[in-house]
Coordinates of C-alpha atoms (C1' of nucleotides) in Angstrom, one line a residue:
Chain A
M1 CA 0.5 -13.2 8.2
R2 CA 3.9 -14.0 6.9
R3 CA 6.2 -11.1 6.9
K4 CA 6.3 -9.3 3.7
R5 CA 9.3 -9.9 1.4
L6 CA 11.3 -6.8 0.8
D7 CA 14.1 -8.5 -1.2
R8 CA 12.4 -7.9 -4.6
M9 CA 12.2 -4.2 -4.2
Q10 CA 14.5 -2.2 -6.5
C11 CA 16.3 -0.8 -3.5
S12 CA 19.5 -1.9 -1.8
I13 CA 18.2 -0.7 1.6
A14 CA 15.1 -2.8 1.3
R15 CA 17.2 -5.9 0.3
A16 CA 19.5 -5.2 3.3
L17 CA 16.6 -4.9 5.7
D18 CA 15.1 -8.1 4.4
V19 CA 18.0 -9.8 6.0
V20 CA 18.9 -7.5 8.9
G21 CA 15.6 -5.8 9.6
D22 CA 14.7 -7.3 13.0
P23 CA 15.7 -6.4 16.5
W24 CA 18.2 -9.2 17.2
T25 CA 20.1 -9.9 14.0
L26 CA 22.5 -6.9 14.2
L27 CA 23.1 -7.5 17.9
I28 CA 24.1 -11.1 17.1
V29 CA 26.4 -9.8 14.3
R30 CA 27.9 -7.2 16.6
D31 CA 28.8 -9.9 19.1
A32 CA 30.1 -12.2 16.4
L33 CA 32.4 -9.3 15.2
L34 CA 33.6 -8.9 18.8
G35 CA 34.7 -12.6 18.7
V36 CA 31.7 -14.4 20.2
T37 CA 31.2 -17.7 18.4
R38 CA 29.2 -20.0 20.6
F39 CA 25.4 -20.5 21.0
E40 CA 25.6 -20.3 24.8
A41 CA 27.7 -17.2 24.7
F42 CA 25.3 -15.3 22.4
Q43 CA 22.4 -16.4 24.6
A44 CA 24.0 -15.4 27.9
R45 CA 25.1 -12.0 26.6
L46 CA 22.0 -11.0 24.8
Q47 CA 19.4 -12.7 27.0
I48 CA 17.7 -13.7 23.7
P49 CA 15.2 -16.6 23.9
R50 CA 16.9 -19.8 22.8
A51 CA 14.3 -20.5 20.1
T52 CA 14.7 -17.1 18.6
L53 CA 18.5 -17.4 18.7
T54 CA 18.3 -20.7 16.8
A55 CA 16.1 -19.1 14.1
R56 CA 18.3 -16.1 13.8
L57 CA 21.6 -18.0 13.5
A58 CA 20.0 -20.3 10.9
H59 CA 18.9 -17.2 8.9
L60 CA 22.3 -15.6 9.2
V61 CA 24.0 -18.7 8.0
D62 CA 21.5 -19.0 5.2
A63 CA 22.2 -15.4 4.2
G64 CA 25.9 -16.0 4.1
I65 CA 26.7 -13.6 7.0
L66 CA 27.9 -16.2 9.4
E67 CA 29.5 -19.5 8.7
R68 CA 28.8 -22.6 10.8
R69 CA 31.8 -24.7 11.6
S70 CA 32.3 -27.6 13.8
Y71 CA 35.2 -27.1 16.1
Q72 CA 35.0 -30.4 18.0
D73 CA 33.8 -33.9 17.2
H74 CA 33.2 -35.5 20.5
P75 CA 30.8 -34.2 21.5
P76 CA 29.8 -32.4 18.3
R77 CA 30.1 -28.7 18.8
E78 CA 29.5 -25.8 16.4
E79 CA 30.7 -22.3 16.2
Y80 CA 29.5 -19.3 14.2
V81 CA 32.1 -17.0 12.6
P82 CA 31.5 -14.0 10.4
T83 CA 32.1 -14.2 6.6
A84 CA 33.3 -11.4 4.5
K85 CA 29.6 -10.4 4.0
G86 CA 29.2 -10.4 7.7
R87 CA 32.4 -8.3 8.2
G88 CA 30.9 -5.9 5.7
L89 CA 28.2 -5.0 8.2
R90 CA 30.8 -3.4 10.5
P91 CA 30.2 0.1 9.1
V92 CA 26.5 -0.3 9.6
I93 CA 26.9 -1.3 13.2
V94 CA 29.4 1.5 13.8
T95 CA 27.1 4.2 12.4
L96 CA 24.2 2.7 14.4
M97 CA 26.3 2.9 17.5
Q98 CA 27.2 6.5 16.8
W99 CA 23.5 7.4 16.4
G100 CA 22.6 5.6 19.6
D101 CA 25.4 7.5 21.4
E102 CA 24.2 10.8 20.1
F103 CA 20.4 10.5 20.2
A104 CA 19.5 7.6 22.6
R105 CA 22.4 8.1 25.0
D106 CA 22.9 7.0 28.5
D107 CA 25.9 9.2 29.0
P108 CA 28.7 8.5 28.9
P109 CA 28.5 6.1 25.9
P110 CA 29.4 2.6 27.2
T111 CA 31.6 1.5 24.3
H112 CA 34.1 3.4 22.1
L113 CA 36.6 2.5 19.4
E114 CA 40.3 2.9 19.5
D115 CA 43.3 2.2 17.3
A116 CA 44.7 -1.1 18.5
S117 CA 48.2 0.1 17.6
T118 CA 48.3 3.6 19.0
G119 CA 45.5 3.4 21.6
L120 CA 44.1 6.7 20.2
K121 CA 40.3 7.1 20.2
I122 CA 38.7 6.7 16.8
E123 CA 35.9 9.0 15.8
P124 CA 34.2 7.5 12.7
T125 CA 33.0 9.9 10.1
L126 CA 31.4 9.4 6.8
V127 CA 33.2 11.2 4.0
D128 CA 33.4 11.1 0.3
R129 CA 36.3 8.8 -0.6
V130 CA 37.4 11.1 -3.5
S131 CA 37.2 14.6 -2.0
G132 CA 37.5 13.6 1.6
A133 CA 34.7 16.0 2.5
P134 CA 32.3 14.9 5.3
L135 CA 28.9 14.0 3.8
T136 CA 27.3 16.5 6.2
A137 CA 29.3 19.3 4.6
L138 CA 28.1 18.4 1.1
R139 CA 24.8 19.0 -0.6
V140 CA 24.1 15.3 -1.3
R141 CA 21.5 14.2 -3.8
A142 CA 20.2 10.8 -4.4
V143 CA 19.8 9.7 -8.0
G144 CA 17.7 6.8 -9.2
P145 CA 14.3 5.5 -10.1
L146 CA 12.8 5.7 -6.7
V147 CA 13.8 9.2 -5.8
P148 CA 10.6 11.3 -5.7
R149 CA 10.4 14.2 -8.1
R150 CA 10.3 17.4 -6.3
G151 CA 6.9 19.0 -5.6
Chain B
M1 CA 4.5 -12.5 23.6
R2 CA 5.4 -8.9 23.6
R3 CA 8.6 -8.0 21.9
K4 CA 11.5 -7.8 24.4
R5 CA 12.7 -4.4 25.3
L6 CA 16.2 -3.7 24.3
D7 CA 16.3 -0.1 25.4
R8 CA 17.7 -0.9 28.9
M9 CA 20.7 -2.7 27.6
Q10 CA 24.0 -0.9 28.3
C11 CA 24.6 -0.7 24.6
S12 CA 23.9 2.1 22.1
I13 CA 23.3 -0.4 19.3
A14 CA 20.6 -2.1 21.3
R15 CA 18.9 1.1 22.2
A16 CA 19.1 2.2 18.5
L17 CA 17.6 -1.1 17.4
D18 CA 14.8 -0.8 20.0
V19 CA 13.5 2.0 17.8
V20 CA 14.8 1.1 14.4
G21 CA 14.9 -2.7 14.5
D22 CA 12.1 -3.7 12.3
P23 CA 11.8 -4.1 8.5
W24 CA 9.8 -1.0 7.8
T25 CA 11.0 1.8 10.0
L26 CA 14.2 2.6 8.2
L27 CA 12.5 2.5 4.8
I28 CA 10.0 5.0 6.1
V29 CA 12.8 7.2 7.3
R30 CA 14.6 6.8 4.0
D31 CA 11.6 8.1 2.2
A32 CA 11.1 10.9 4.7
L33 CA 14.7 12.0 4.1
L34 CA 14.0 11.9 0.4
G35 CA 11.2 14.4 0.9
V36 CA 8.1 12.2 1.3
T37 CA 5.8 13.6 3.9
R38 CA 2.3 12.2 3.4
F39 CA 0.6 9.0 4.5
E40 CA -0.6 8.1 1.1
A41 CA 2.8 8.7 -0.5
F42 CA 4.5 6.4 2.0
Q43 CA 1.9 3.7 1.5
A44 CA 2.0 3.9 -2.3
R45 CA 5.8 3.8 -2.5
L46 CA 6.5 1.1 0.0
Q47 CA 3.3 -1.1 -0.4
I48 CA 3.2 -1.2 3.3
P49 CA -0.1 -2.3 4.9
R50 CA -2.0 0.8 6.1
A51 CA -2.4 -0.4 9.6
T52 CA 1.4 -1.1 9.9
L53 CA 2.1 2.3 8.5
T54 CA -0.1 3.9 11.0
A55 CA 1.7 2.1 13.8
R56 CA 5.2 2.9 12.5
L57 CA 4.5 6.6 12.0
A58 CA 3.1 6.8 15.5
H59 CA 6.2 5.1 16.9
L60 CA 8.5 7.3 14.9
V61 CA 6.7 10.4 16.1
D62 CA 6.9 9.1 19.6
A63 CA 10.6 8.4 19.4
G64 CA 11.2 11.9 18.1
I65 CA 12.4 10.9 14.7
L66 CA 9.5 12.4 12.7
E67 CA 7.4 15.3 13.6
R68 CA 3.7 15.4 12.8
R69 CA 2.5 18.7 11.5
S70 CA -0.8 19.8 10.1
Y71 CA -0.4 21.4 6.8
Q72 CA -4.0 22.2 6.2
D73 CA -7.1 22.7 8.4
H74 CA -10.0 22.1 6.0
P75 CA -10.0 19.1 5.8
P76 CA -7.4 18.4 8.5
R77 CA -4.3 17.0 6.9
E78 CA -1.1 15.9 8.5
E79 CA 2.4 15.6 7.2
Y80 CA 5.5 13.9 8.7
V81 CA 8.9 15.5 8.5
P82 CA 12.2 14.4 9.9
T83 CA 13.6 16.0 13.1
A84 CA 17.3 16.4 13.8
K85 CA 17.2 13.0 15.3
G86 CA 15.7 11.6 12.2
R87 CA 18.3 13.4 10.0
G88 CA 20.9 11.8 12.2
L89 CA 19.9 8.4 10.7
R90 CA 21.2 9.4 7.3
P91 CA 24.6 7.8 7.8
V92 CA 23.0 4.6 9.0
I93 CA 20.9 4.5 5.9
V94 CA 23.8 5.3 3.6
T95 CA 26.0 2.6 5.0
L96 CA 23.1 0.1 4.8
M97 CA 22.6 1.0 1.2
Q98 CA 26.4 0.5 0.5
W99 CA 26.2 -2.9 2.1
G100 CA 23.2 -3.8 0.1
D101 CA 24.9 -2.6 -3.1
E102 CA 27.9 -4.7 -2.4
F103 CA 26.5 -7.9 -0.9
A104 CA 22.9 -8.1 -1.9
R105 CA 23.2 -6.5 -5.3
D106 CA 21.0 -6.5 -8.3
D107 CA 23.6 -4.9 -10.5
P108 CA 23.9 -2.2 -11.2
P109 CA 22.9 -0.5 -7.9
P110 CA 19.6 1.3 -8.5
T111 CA 20.4 4.5 -6.6
H112 CA 23.6 6.4 -6.0
L113 CA 24.6 9.7 -4.4
E114 CA 26.1 12.7 -6.0
D115 CA 27.1 16.2 -5.1
A116 CA 24.2 18.5 -5.8
S117 CA 26.7 21.3 -6.7
T118 CA 29.2 19.6 -8.9
G119 CA 27.2 16.5 -10.0
L120 CA 30.2 14.3 -9.1
K121 CA 29.4 10.9 -7.7
I122 CA 29.9 10.5 -4.0
E123 CA 31.5 7.3 -2.6
P124 CA 30.8 7.3 1.1
T125 CA 33.6 5.9 3.2
L126 CA 34.0 5.6 7.0
V127 CA 37.2 7.2 8.2
D128 CA 38.6 8.4 11.5
R129 CA 37.9 12.0 11.8
V130 CA 41.3 12.9 13.2
S131 CA 43.7 10.8 11.1
G132 CA 41.5 10.6 8.1
A133 CA 42.4 6.9 7.7
P134 CA 39.7 4.5 6.5
L135 CA 38.5 2.3 9.3
T136 CA 39.2 -0.7 7.2
A137 CA 42.9 0.2 7.2
L138 CA 43.1 0.5 11.0
R139 CA 43.3 -2.1 13.6
V140 CA 40.1 -1.1 15.4
R141 CA 39.4 -2.3 18.9
A142 CA 36.2 -1.8 20.8
V143 CA 36.6 -0.8 24.4
G144 CA 33.9 -1.1 27.1
P145 CA 32.1 -3.3 29.6
L146 CA 30.5 -5.6 27.0
V147 CA 33.6 -6.4 25.0
P148 CA 34.3 -10.1 25.6
R149 CA 37.7 -10.9 27.0
R150 CA 39.8 -12.7 24.5
G151 CA 39.8 -16.5 24.7
Chain C
dG1 C1' -25.6 14.2 -5.9
dG2 C1' -21.6 11.5 -7.3
dC3 C1' -16.8 10.9 -7.4
dG4 C1' -12.1 11.3 -5.8
dT5 C1' -8.5 12.4 -2.3
dT6 C1' -6.4 11.8 2.2
dC7 C1' -5.8 9.6 6.5
dG8 C1' -6.8 6.6 8.9
dT9 C1' -9.6 2.3 11.7
dT10 C1' -11.5 -2.3 12.1
dC11 C1' -11.6 -7.2 11.2
dA12 C1' -10.2 -12.1 11.0
dA13 C1' -6.4 -15.0 9.7
dT14 C1' -1.8 -16.1 10.1
dC15 C1' 2.9 -15.4 11.6
dA16 C1' 6.6 -14.5 15.0
dT17 C1' 8.3 -14.1 19.6
dT18 C1' 8.5 -15.3 24.2
dG19 C1' 9.6 -18.0 28.7
dA20 C1' 9.7 -22.3 30.5
dA21 C1' 10.6 -26.9 30.2
dC22 C1' 12.5 -30.8 28.1
dG23 C1' 16.2 -33.8 25.2
dC24 C1' 20.5 -35.6 24.4
dA25 C1' 25.3 -36.3 24.1
dT26 C1' 29.4 -35.9 26.6
dG27 C1' 32.8 -35.2 30.5
dG28 C1' 34.2 -35.0 35.2
dA29 C1' 33.7 -35.6 40.4
dG30 C1' 33.1 -38.7 43.8
Chain D
dC1 C1' 28.7 -46.4 38.2
dT2 C1' 25.9 -42.3 39.7
dC3 C1' 25.1 -37.6 39.7
dC4 C1' 25.6 -33.2 38.0
dA5 C1' 27.3 -29.7 34.7
dT6 C1' 28.1 -28.0 29.9
dG7 C1' 26.7 -27.1 25.2
dC8 C1' 23.1 -26.8 21.7
dG9 C1' 19.3 -27.1 20.6
dT10 C1' 13.7 -28.5 20.3
dT11 C1' 8.9 -28.4 21.9
dC12 C1' 5.0 -26.2 23.9
dA13 C1' 1.2 -22.8 24.9
dA14 C1' 0.3 -18.0 25.3
dT15 C1' 0.4 -13.6 23.5
dG16 C1' 1.8 -10.1 20.2
dA17 C1' 2.5 -8.3 15.6
dT18 C1' 1.7 -8.2 10.7
dT19 C1' -1.2 -8.8 6.8
dG20 C1' -4.9 -7.8 3.0
dA21 C1' -9.2 -6.3 2.5
dA22 C1' -12.9 -3.6 3.6
dC23 C1' -15.0 0.3 5.8
dG24 C1' -15.4 5.3 7.3
dA25 C1' -15.1 10.3 7.8
dA26 C1' -14.2 14.8 6.2
dC27 C1' -13.9 17.6 2.7
dG28 C1' -13.3 19.6 -2.7
dC29 C1' -14.9 19.6 -7.3
dC30 C1' -18.4 19.7 -10.9

DNA sequence: GGCGTTCGTTCAATCATTGAACGCATGGAG
DNA sequence: CTCCATGCGTTCAATGATTGAACGAACGCC
């Protein structure tokens, strides 16, 4: 059967997962955000089957997450670079990395983030932009049509 | 072919996606974090095929993200509740929701978060825990074996 | 007994993913 | 010019995975 479409659900998470909900897509985006642009480079780094990579890149371009550009005419060569929509996935990838570090670890974590100016290690935390309080410290409640009523 | 195993990659993101990298898993976890516990409730809310739900719940229990508990003996009834590992996925789901709100929107966003004490709207932002600066305002650099050398 | 609830399993059909091989244009070495 | 390497795919058959629909089993209620 064809994979079910999630993009019509009244839910931002479902619509996001309709684009990003497979094992490879976010890994490709991660590499793209690290500066990888070429087909062969993605393939070599991820060991992804070439046919799958072709399909994923096409979907990512179609979804407006990567942009396909020719960087050479003879021979014709293409590169894939993140758009603003693609760069917007960085927080998703960062939090996913944090979760993997904490709960699926292979200590020590293989990759970390640092400030390119100061060299200091960065510890990403999710806070409320207004109060500055970490979300873990707040009693957070979801509000909307698909929040189940209590009981 | 069997889906390729990502869990042996030297990458927390890959190991995370090995568990969470399919269209349904994070939606199930989202509902579980909203308080949904029963098979029929997941199925009705997500319109997920029952066989797929059975498989996903088993994987989530196997991965230690949900815990299966019997809440009744006659007839035997099971419920699925998030573990600490499952609760750790909340930041991933929140950032995914934010991305969906911003880039795959169906304005206005259907769901938002608020402080359960004050009722004020919460705007989650990723900051460095030490400096408090938003990651978007910093020049962030990834450090580790799989960061490609520049060129 | 008859009906509803809850939690699944089974089935055939159809999709997606995989590894391996092939295609094709170019560029350089000899 | 010949041979091989690079870059970016496409094609193929085999094998999983996902799907909707139907079935089932254990009980509670009236």
